[in-house]
Tab-separated table of C-alpha atoms in Angstrom:
chain	number	residue	atom	x	y	z
G	181	GLU	CA	-11.901	-13.001	0.137
G	182	LEU	CA	-11.617	-10.334	-2.139
G	183	PHE	CA	-8.882	-8.534	-0.672
G	184	ALA	CA	-6.303	-11.362	0.181
G	185	ASP	CA	-6.949	-12.500	-3.703
G	186	LEU	CA	-6.167	-9.085	-4.954
G	187	THR	CA	-3.100	-8.519	-2.543
G	188	GLY	CA	-1.951	-12.093	-1.940
G	189	ILE	CA	-2.170	-10.770	1.993
G	190	THR	CA	-3.830	-13.126	4.158
G	191	ILE	CA	-6.736	-12.335	6.098
G	192	GLU	CA	-5.010	-12.598	9.466
G	193	GLU	CA	-2.001	-10.214	7.990
G	194	SER	CA	-4.715	-7.990	6.924
G	195	HIS	CA	-5.875	-7.110	10.630
G	196	LEU	CA	-2.413	-5.068	10.934
G	197	PHE	CA	-3.450	-2.734	8.716
G	198	ASN	CA	-6.137	0.352	8.618
G	199	GLU	CA	-8.864	0.676	5.997
G	200	SER	CA	-6.624	3.791	4.331
G	201	ASP	CA	-3.569	0.926	4.298
G	202	LYS	CA	-5.824	-1.471	2.421
G	203	MET	CA	-6.802	1.026	-0.036
G	204	MET	CA	-3.434	1.927	-0.983
G	205	MET	CA	-2.506	-1.771	-1.210
G	206	ALA	CA	-5.405	-2.490	-3.416
G	207	PHE	CA	-4.469	0.495	-5.763
G	208	ILE	CA	-0.797	-0.827	-5.484
G	209	ALA	CA	-1.892	-4.418	-6.497
G	210	THR	CA	-4.265	-2.867	-9.438
G	211	GLY	CA	-1.392	-1.498	-10.753
G	212	ALA	CA	-2.148	2.228	-10.147
G	213	ASP	CA	1.136	4.480	-10.593
G	214	ASN	CA	1.498	7.177	-8.186
G	215	GLN	CA	0.208	9.788	-10.250
G	216	GLN	CA	-2.873	7.952	-10.335
G	217	MET	CA	-3.441	7.349	-6.940
G	218	ALA	CA	-2.864	11.041	-5.909
G	219	ILE	CA	-5.653	11.648	-8.240
G	220	LEU	CA	-7.983	9.133	-6.404
G	221	LEU	CA	-6.859	10.390	-3.170
G	222	ASN	CA	-6.911	14.028	-3.937
G	223	THR	CA	-3.528	14.362	-2.601
G	224	SER	CA	0.038	15.022	-4.323
G	225	VAL	CA	2.530	12.506	-5.690
G	226	GLU	CA	4.808	13.176	-2.950
G	227	SER	CA	2.203	12.451	-0.313
G	228	VAL	CA	1.720	9.135	-2.165
G	229	ARG	CA	5.368	8.576	-1.982
G	230	VAL	CA	5.406	9.250	1.603
G	231	ARG	CA	2.361	6.940	2.635
G	232	LYS	CA	3.844	4.159	0.409
G	233	SER	CA	7.163	4.483	2.243
G	234	LYS	CA	5.508	4.258	5.595
G	235	LEU	CA	3.167	1.538	4.633
G	236	LYS	CA	6.424	-0.422	3.264
G	237	LYS	CA	7.945	-0.087	6.648
G	238	LYS	CA	4.652	-1.147	8.169
G	239	MET	CA	4.625	-4.574	5.909
G	240	MET	CA	8.357	-5.120	6.753
G	241	ASP	CA	7.779	-4.804	10.306
G	242	GLY	CA	4.763	-7.110	10.222
G	243	GLY	CA	6.577	-9.952	8.258
G	244	VAL	CA	3.934	-9.016	5.234
G	245	LYS	CA	5.349	-9.691	1.978
G	246	ILE	CA	5.905	-6.637	0.022
G	247	LEU	CA	3.728	-5.961	-2.853
G	248	ASP	CA	4.991	-5.501	-6.270
G	249	GLY	CA	4.560	-1.988	-7.512
G	250	MET	CA	5.850	-0.268	-3.942
G	251	GLY	CA	9.036	0.183	-5.978
G	252	GLU	CA	12.205	2.026	-5.513
G	253	ASP	CA	10.188	5.067	-5.213
G	254	ALA	CA	8.960	4.200	-1.706
G	255	PRO	CA	12.430	4.392	0.436
G	256	ILE	CA	12.527	3.222	3.834
G	257	PRO	CA	13.003	5.873	6.121
């Protein structure tokens, strides 16, 4: 569906993620930067970095392709 088309993540893989994770992936896939995501989520840029880091780890643990835009600003804890 739309999420799979937008992110390249299959429907089967998408079951590994909660709605918050999927929203973050959609923002990343559409090219939103950390500042834009922070505004949209009403949070700080640092909070976005932490969430991206956790999401990246979750993707790696699940064997899911890391999205372009996860970048160096989302280090693995």
